[in-house]
Amino acid sequence: TNTALMLAHFAKVETLLLSATPSIESYTLALQQKYSFVEVPHTPPDVRVQAVWMPKAFEEHSVQGRMLSFQMIGAIREAIDEGGLALLLYQRKGFARSATCPKCQASPKCPHCHTTLRYMEQSRMLVCGICGYYQSLPNHCPECGAGGMQLIGTGIERLRRAMEELFPGISIKMAEEVDRRTKLPPVILSSSYQPPLEFLRSATTVGWVQLDLLYALSDYRANELTFRYLMQSRDEASQLQRIVVQHFATAPNALTAFEQNDYQQMLDFELEERHAILLPPFSRHIDIYFESAAQSQAFQLATTAVTSLQNKLPEVTTLGPAPMPVHKKETTIGYKVTLLAPLQRSSKQLRDAIYQLLDPLLKEYRGPKMNCYYDVDPL
């Protein structure tokens, strides 16, 4: 959106933004009449939606194949019997979430990102989902020496293995394995909540294996994104007959609003939540990143920057520094500083004030190469 608006500004032309689920920020600007707003009536497709609360399903012993409720299994079987396509969305790559020692509960972690390594069955390796670091699965715990590391959690590879036992003789493929030049298999598993449109438009059944993996993201837009992706999975699937959504959280707002096809319900919830702590659209969100090959010096510079910003810009909420779990070719560690600035402060004034504070710090820095960059209104 921001890119389109800037290009239109440079070209001195008008911009037409179209969305069935506009962002909270864009919709707020329309309500403030900073954007012209035209609402086009839309009749939602006739799709059967089943929401399955997994704690109750486990309690009633109506779960099979590790993570599939009886309702999900029934919907997949219907799609297969009808000659349709069942598209399952499960954003958890690999075979298992971790390899854990049964004695001390330790799990191998990435030496760069400090995140738990997931087990990939195809390569038989423990892999970091962020930087790609990999190592072989140890036979003994690297912490206490106990033997027999246990594979914990269900990744999408493990889910496919369980489904192959439930549906013997049925071709079940990962999205990245599908040859689009041939007929699509009856079941496709996608580790992305935004699968290729070709798969969505061919699906007669869409199954959300665990909605919470999206809803519980450490992002204040998680509820909004969940609602948007649910709507997309329904509206983009032209042959869709049913959606099954499995979730662990009790009545998440995004799911309730989706079931009722009520954008306003989601909007009201988001505005109330964000206003309480002055998140966008009630503030301007700016992220500042400090990245260097020297962890201690990157942290020191980021900490100094936070102190300076808090002292010189008291009206701005300054958060951080938070470690960035990123490993690049020439950068091994980074820290993020987040600013939430009042809307009444002009963008130019704020930008000039930040530059005046940080430019001297960067000029005085004498350590290994330091990258400092900004992300305004990050998506």
Coordinates of C-alpha atoms in Angstrom, one line a residue:
T1 CA 0.0 0.0 0.0
N2 CA 2.7 2.5 1.0
T3 CA 4.7 1.7 -2.1
A4 CA 1.7 2.3 -4.4
L5 CA 0.9 5.5 -2.6
M6 CA 4.4 6.9 -3.0
L7 CA 4.6 5.9 -6.7
A8 CA 1.3 7.6 -7.3
H9 CA 2.6 10.7 -5.4
F10 CA 5.7 10.9 -7.5
A11 CA 3.7 10.4 -10.7
K12 CA 1.0 12.8 -9.5
V13 CA -1.8 10.4 -10.2
E14 CA -4.7 9.1 -8.0
T15 CA -4.5 5.7 -6.3
L16 CA -7.3 3.1 -6.1
L17 CA -6.8 0.6 -3.2
L18 CA -9.0 -2.5 -3.4
S19 CA -9.4 -5.0 -0.5
A20 CA -12.0 -7.2 1.1
T21 CA -10.0 -6.9 4.3
P22 CA -8.3 -3.5 4.4
S23 CA -5.7 -2.9 7.0
I24 CA -6.7 -1.3 10.2
E25 CA -4.5 1.7 9.4
S26 CA -6.0 2.2 5.9
Y27 CA -9.5 1.8 7.1
T28 CA -8.9 4.3 9.9
L29 CA -7.6 6.9 7.4
A30 CA -10.8 6.3 5.3
L31 CA -12.9 6.9 8.4
Q32 CA -11.0 10.1 9.0
Q33 CA -11.7 11.1 5.4
K34 CA -8.1 11.2 4.5
Y35 CA -8.9 8.6 1.9
S36 CA -12.1 8.6 -0.1
F37 CA -14.0 5.5 0.8
V38 CA -16.5 3.5 -1.3
E39 CA -18.0 0.3 0.0
V40 CA -19.1 -2.3 -2.5
P41 CA -21.7 -4.8 -1.3
H42 CA -20.3 -8.3 -1.3
T43 CA -22.2 -11.6 -0.8
P44 CA -19.9 -14.2 0.7
P45 CA -19.8 -17.6 -1.0
D46 CA -21.9 -20.4 0.3
V47 CA -19.3 -22.4 2.2
R48 CA -19.8 -24.6 5.2
V49 CA -17.5 -23.6 8.0
Q50 CA -16.7 -25.9 10.9
A51 CA -14.7 -24.7 13.9
V52 CA -13.2 -27.4 16.1
W53 CA -12.0 -26.5 19.6
M54 CA -9.1 -29.0 20.0
P55 CA -9.0 -29.2 23.8
K56 CA -12.6 -30.6 23.7
A57 CA -11.8 -32.9 20.8
F58 CA -8.9 -34.4 22.7
E59 CA -11.0 -34.7 25.8
E60 CA -13.7 -36.6 23.8
H61 CA -11.0 -38.8 22.1
S62 CA -12.1 -37.6 18.7
V63 CA -8.6 -36.8 17.4
Q64 CA -6.6 -39.2 15.2
G65 CA -3.5 -38.9 13.1
R66 CA -1.7 -36.8 15.8
M67 CA -3.5 -33.5 15.0
L68 CA -6.6 -34.3 13.0
S69 CA -10.1 -34.1 14.5
F70 CA -12.8 -36.5 13.3
Q71 CA -14.4 -33.4 11.6
M72 CA -11.2 -32.7 9.7
I73 CA -10.8 -36.4 8.7
G74 CA -14.4 -36.5 7.6
A75 CA -14.0 -33.4 5.4
I76 CA -10.8 -34.8 3.8
R77 CA -12.5 -38.1 3.1
E78 CA -15.5 -36.3 1.5
A79 CA -13.2 -34.3 -0.7
I80 CA -11.4 -37.5 -1.8
D81 CA -14.7 -39.4 -2.5
E82 CA -16.1 -36.5 -4.5
G83 CA -12.9 -36.3 -6.6
G84 CA -12.0 -32.9 -5.2
L85 CA -8.9 -31.4 -3.6
A86 CA -8.3 -31.2 0.2
L87 CA -5.8 -28.4 0.9
L88 CA -4.4 -28.5 4.5
L89 CA -2.6 -25.5 6.0
Y90 CA -0.1 -26.1 8.8
Q91 CA 2.7 -23.6 9.3
R92 CA 5.1 -25.9 11.0
K93 CA 7.9 -27.1 8.7
G94 CA 9.9 -30.3 9.3
F95 CA 9.1 -33.5 11.0
A96 CA 9.3 -32.5 14.7
R97 CA 9.5 -29.2 16.6
S98 CA 12.7 -30.3 18.5
A99 CA 14.9 -33.2 19.5
T100 CA 14.8 -33.3 23.3
C101 CA 16.8 -35.2 25.9
P102 CA 14.4 -37.4 27.9
K103 CA 16.7 -37.0 31.0
C104 CA 17.6 -33.3 31.2
Q105 CA 15.1 -31.9 28.7
A106 CA 17.8 -30.0 26.8
S107 CA 17.3 -29.4 23.0
P108 CA 20.0 -28.5 20.5
K109 CA 19.9 -24.8 19.6
C110 CA 21.2 -22.7 16.7
P111 CA 24.6 -21.2 17.6
H112 CA 23.7 -18.1 15.6
C113 CA 20.0 -17.5 16.3
H114 CA 19.7 -19.3 19.7
T115 CA 16.4 -20.9 18.5
T116 CA 15.6 -24.6 18.9
L117 CA 16.5 -26.6 15.9
R118 CA 13.7 -28.6 14.2
Y119 CA 14.2 -32.1 12.8
M120 CA 13.8 -32.5 9.0
E121 CA 13.0 -36.1 8.1
Q122 CA 14.0 -35.9 4.5
S123 CA 17.6 -34.8 5.2
R124 CA 17.7 -36.4 8.7
M125 CA 19.2 -33.2 10.0
L126 CA 18.4 -30.7 12.7
V127 CA 17.8 -27.3 11.0
C128 CA 17.4 -23.7 12.1
G129 CA 14.2 -22.3 10.5
I130 CA 15.7 -18.8 10.5
C131 CA 19.3 -18.9 9.2
G132 CA 19.5 -22.4 7.7
Y133 CA 22.2 -23.7 10.0
Y134 CA 22.1 -27.5 10.2
Q135 CA 23.7 -30.4 12.1
S136 CA 23.1 -34.1 12.3
L137 CA 20.8 -35.6 15.0
P138 CA 23.0 -36.5 17.9
N139 CA 22.9 -40.0 19.4
H140 CA 23.5 -38.6 22.8
C141 CA 22.5 -35.5 24.6
P142 CA 25.2 -32.8 24.2
E143 CA 24.4 -31.5 27.7
C144 CA 24.3 -34.6 30.0
G145 CA 25.4 -37.4 27.7
A146 CA 22.2 -39.5 28.0
G147 CA 21.3 -41.6 25.0
G148 CA 18.1 -41.6 22.8
M149 CA 17.0 -38.1 21.9
Q150 CA 13.3 -37.8 21.6
L151 CA 11.5 -36.1 18.7
I152 CA 8.9 -33.7 20.2
G153 CA 6.0 -32.1 18.5
T154 CA 4.3 -32.6 15.1
G155 CA 5.7 -30.9 12.0
I156 CA 4.1 -31.1 8.6
E157 CA 6.3 -34.0 7.6
R158 CA 5.1 -36.0 10.6
L159 CA 1.5 -35.0 9.8
R160 CA 1.8 -36.4 6.3
R161 CA 3.1 -39.7 7.6
A162 CA 0.1 -40.0 9.9
M163 CA -2.3 -39.1 7.0
E164 CA -0.7 -41.7 4.8
E165 CA -1.7 -44.3 7.4
L166 CA -5.3 -42.9 7.6
F167 CA -5.7 -42.7 3.9
P168 CA -3.8 -45.6 2.4
G169 CA -3.3 -45.5 -1.3
I170 CA -4.1 -41.8 -1.6
S171 CA -1.5 -39.5 -3.0
I172 CA -0.6 -36.9 -0.3
K173 CA 2.0 -34.3 -1.3
M174 CA 3.6 -31.2 0.1
A175 CA 2.9 -28.0 -1.9
E176 CA 6.5 -27.7 -3.0
E177 CA 6.5 -31.3 -4.4
V178 CA 3.5 -30.8 -6.6
D179 CA 4.1 -30.8 -10.4
R180 CA 1.7 -28.2 -11.6
R181 CA 1.9 -29.5 -15.2
T182 CA 0.1 -32.7 -14.2
K183 CA -3.2 -33.3 -12.4
L184 CA -3.2 -32.2 -8.8
P185 CA -3.2 -34.9 -6.1
P186 CA -6.3 -35.3 -4.0
V187 CA -4.5 -34.0 -0.8
I188 CA -2.0 -31.2 -0.6
L189 CA -0.2 -30.0 2.6
S190 CA 1.0 -26.4 2.7
S191 CA 3.3 -25.0 5.4
S192 CA 2.2 -21.5 4.4
Y193 CA -1.0 -19.8 5.3
Q194 CA -0.8 -18.1 1.9
P195 CA -0.5 -21.1 -0.5
P196 CA -0.3 -20.7 -4.3
L197 CA -3.6 -19.4 -5.7
E198 CA -3.7 -22.3 -8.1
F199 CA -4.1 -24.7 -5.2
L200 CA -6.7 -22.5 -3.5
R201 CA -8.8 -22.1 -6.6
S202 CA -8.8 -25.9 -7.1
A203 CA -9.6 -26.8 -3.5
T204 CA -13.0 -28.1 -2.5
T205 CA -11.9 -28.4 1.1
V206 CA -9.6 -26.2 3.1
G207 CA -8.4 -27.3 6.5
W208 CA -6.6 -25.1 9.0
V209 CA -4.8 -27.7 11.2
Q210 CA -3.8 -25.2 13.9
L211 CA -5.0 -21.7 13.6
D212 CA -3.1 -20.7 16.8
L213 CA 0.3 -20.8 15.0
L214 CA -0.8 -17.7 13.2
Y215 CA -3.1 -16.1 15.8
A216 CA -0.4 -16.4 18.5
L217 CA 2.4 -14.7 16.6
S218 CA 4.4 -12.1 18.5
D219 CA 3.0 -9.4 16.2
Y220 CA 0.3 -6.9 17.3
R221 CA -1.3 -7.5 13.9
A222 CA -1.7 -11.2 14.4
N223 CA -5.4 -11.1 15.0
E224 CA -5.9 -8.9 11.9
L225 CA -3.7 -11.1 9.8
T226 CA -5.6 -14.3 10.9
F227 CA -8.9 -12.7 9.9
R228 CA -7.4 -11.7 6.5
Y229 CA -5.9 -15.1 5.7
L230 CA -9.2 -16.8 6.7
M231 CA -11.1 -14.6 4.4
Q232 CA -8.6 -15.2 1.6
S233 CA -8.8 -18.9 2.0
R234 CA -12.5 -18.7 1.5
D235 CA -12.9 -16.0 -1.1
E236 CA -10.1 -17.1 -3.4
A237 CA -11.2 -20.7 -3.5
S238 CA -13.8 -20.6 -6.3
Q239 CA -14.7 -24.3 -6.0
L240 CA -14.7 -24.4 -2.2
Q241 CA -17.4 -26.3 -0.4
R242 CA -16.2 -26.5 3.2
I243 CA -13.6 -25.1 5.6
V244 CA -12.5 -26.8 8.8
V245 CA -10.7 -24.7 11.4
Q246 CA -9.0 -26.4 14.3
H247 CA -7.9 -24.1 17.2
F248 CA -6.8 -24.3 20.8
A249 CA -7.5 -20.7 21.9
T250 CA -11.0 -20.1 23.3
A251 CA -13.1 -18.2 20.7
P252 CA -10.4 -16.1 19.1
N253 CA -11.8 -12.9 17.8
A254 CA -10.6 -13.4 14.2
L255 CA -12.3 -16.7 13.9
T256 CA -15.6 -15.4 15.4
A257 CA -15.6 -12.4 13.1
F258 CA -14.8 -14.7 10.1
E259 CA -17.7 -17.1 10.9
Q260 CA -20.0 -14.2 11.0
N261 CA -18.4 -12.5 8.0
D262 CA -18.1 -9.4 10.1
Y263 CA -15.1 -7.1 9.4
Q264 CA -16.5 -4.5 11.7
Q265 CA -16.4 -6.9 14.7
M266 CA -12.7 -7.5 14.0
L267 CA -12.1 -3.8 13.5
D268 CA -13.8 -2.8 16.8
F269 CA -11.8 -5.4 18.7
E270 CA -8.5 -4.3 17.2
L271 CA -9.1 -0.6 17.8
E272 CA -10.0 -1.2 21.4
E273 CA -6.9 -3.4 22.0
R274 CA -4.5 -1.1 20.2
H275 CA -5.9 2.1 21.8
A276 CA -5.2 0.7 25.3
I277 CA -1.5 0.7 24.6
L278 CA -1.3 3.3 21.8
L279 CA -0.3 1.0 19.0
P280 CA -0.9 2.0 15.3
P281 CA -3.1 3.5 14.1
F282 CA -2.9 5.6 17.3
S283 CA 0.8 6.1 16.9
R284 CA 3.6 6.0 14.2
H285 CA 5.6 2.8 14.4
I286 CA 9.3 2.9 13.5
D287 CA 11.8 0.1 13.9
I288 CA 15.6 0.9 14.0
Y289 CA 18.0 -2.0 13.4
F290 CA 21.6 -2.2 14.5
E291 CA 23.6 -5.1 12.9
S292 CA 27.2 -6.0 13.3
A293 CA 29.6 -8.9 13.4
A294 CA 30.4 -7.9 17.0
Q295 CA 27.5 -8.8 19.3
S296 CA 28.7 -6.8 22.3
Q297 CA 29.4 -3.7 20.3
A298 CA 26.0 -3.9 18.5
F299 CA 24.3 -4.3 21.8
Q300 CA 26.2 -1.4 23.4
L301 CA 25.4 0.9 20.4
A302 CA 21.7 -0.1 20.5
T303 CA 21.5 0.5 24.3
T304 CA 23.2 3.9 24.0
A305 CA 20.7 4.8 21.2
V306 CA 17.8 3.8 23.4
T307 CA 19.0 6.0 26.3
S308 CA 19.6 8.9 24.0
L309 CA 16.1 8.6 22.4
Q310 CA 14.4 8.3 25.7
N311 CA 16.1 11.4 27.1
K312 CA 15.7 13.6 24.0
L313 CA 12.3 12.3 22.8
P314 CA 10.3 11.7 26.0
E315 CA 6.9 11.9 24.2
V316 CA 8.0 8.9 22.1
T317 CA 7.7 5.4 23.6
T318 CA 11.0 3.6 23.0
L319 CA 11.2 -0.2 23.3
G320 CA 14.2 -2.4 23.2
P321 CA 16.8 -3.3 22.3
A322 CA 15.5 -6.7 21.3
P323 CA 17.8 -9.3 19.8
M324 CA 17.2 -10.1 16.1
P325 CA 17.5 -13.8 15.4
V326 CA 19.1 -13.3 12.0
H327 CA 22.3 -14.7 10.6
K328 CA 23.7 -13.2 7.3
K329 CA 26.9 -13.6 5.4
E330 CA 28.6 -10.6 7.0
T331 CA 26.4 -10.0 10.0
T332 CA 26.0 -12.4 12.9
I333 CA 23.9 -10.4 15.3
G334 CA 21.4 -7.5 15.3
Y335 CA 19.3 -5.6 17.7
K336 CA 16.0 -3.8 17.1
V337 CA 14.8 -0.6 18.7
T338 CA 11.1 0.2 18.4
L339 CA 9.6 3.7 18.5
L340 CA 5.9 4.5 18.9
A341 CA 5.6 8.2 18.2
P342 CA 2.5 10.4 18.7
L343 CA 0.6 11.1 15.5
Q344 CA 0.7 14.9 16.1
R345 CA 4.5 14.8 15.7
S346 CA 5.2 15.5 12.0
S347 CA 7.2 12.8 10.2
K348 CA 9.8 15.3 9.0
Q349 CA 10.4 16.6 12.6
L350 CA 10.7 13.1 13.9
R351 CA 13.0 11.9 11.2
D352 CA 15.3 14.9 11.6
A353 CA 15.4 14.4 15.4
I354 CA 16.3 10.7 15.1
Y355 CA 19.1 11.5 12.6
Q356 CA 20.5 14.3 14.9
L357 CA 20.6 11.8 17.8
L358 CA 21.9 8.7 16.0
D359 CA 24.3 10.1 13.3
P360 CA 26.9 11.2 15.9
L361 CA 26.8 7.8 17.6
L362 CA 27.4 6.1 14.3
K363 CA 30.2 8.4 13.4
E364 CA 31.9 7.8 16.7
Y365 CA 31.6 4.0 16.4
R366 CA 35.0 2.3 15.7
G367 CA 34.2 -1.4 15.8
P368 CA 33.5 -3.9 13.0
K369 CA 31.2 -2.8 10.2
M370 CA 27.9 -1.6 11.6
N371 CA 24.6 -1.5 9.6
C372 CA 21.9 0.8 10.8
Y373 CA 18.6 1.0 8.9
Y374 CA 15.0 2.0 9.5
D375 CA 11.6 0.5 8.8
V376 CA 8.7 2.9 9.0
D377 CA 5.2 1.5 9.5
P378 CA 6.5 -2.1 9.1
L379 CA 4.1 -4.7 7.8

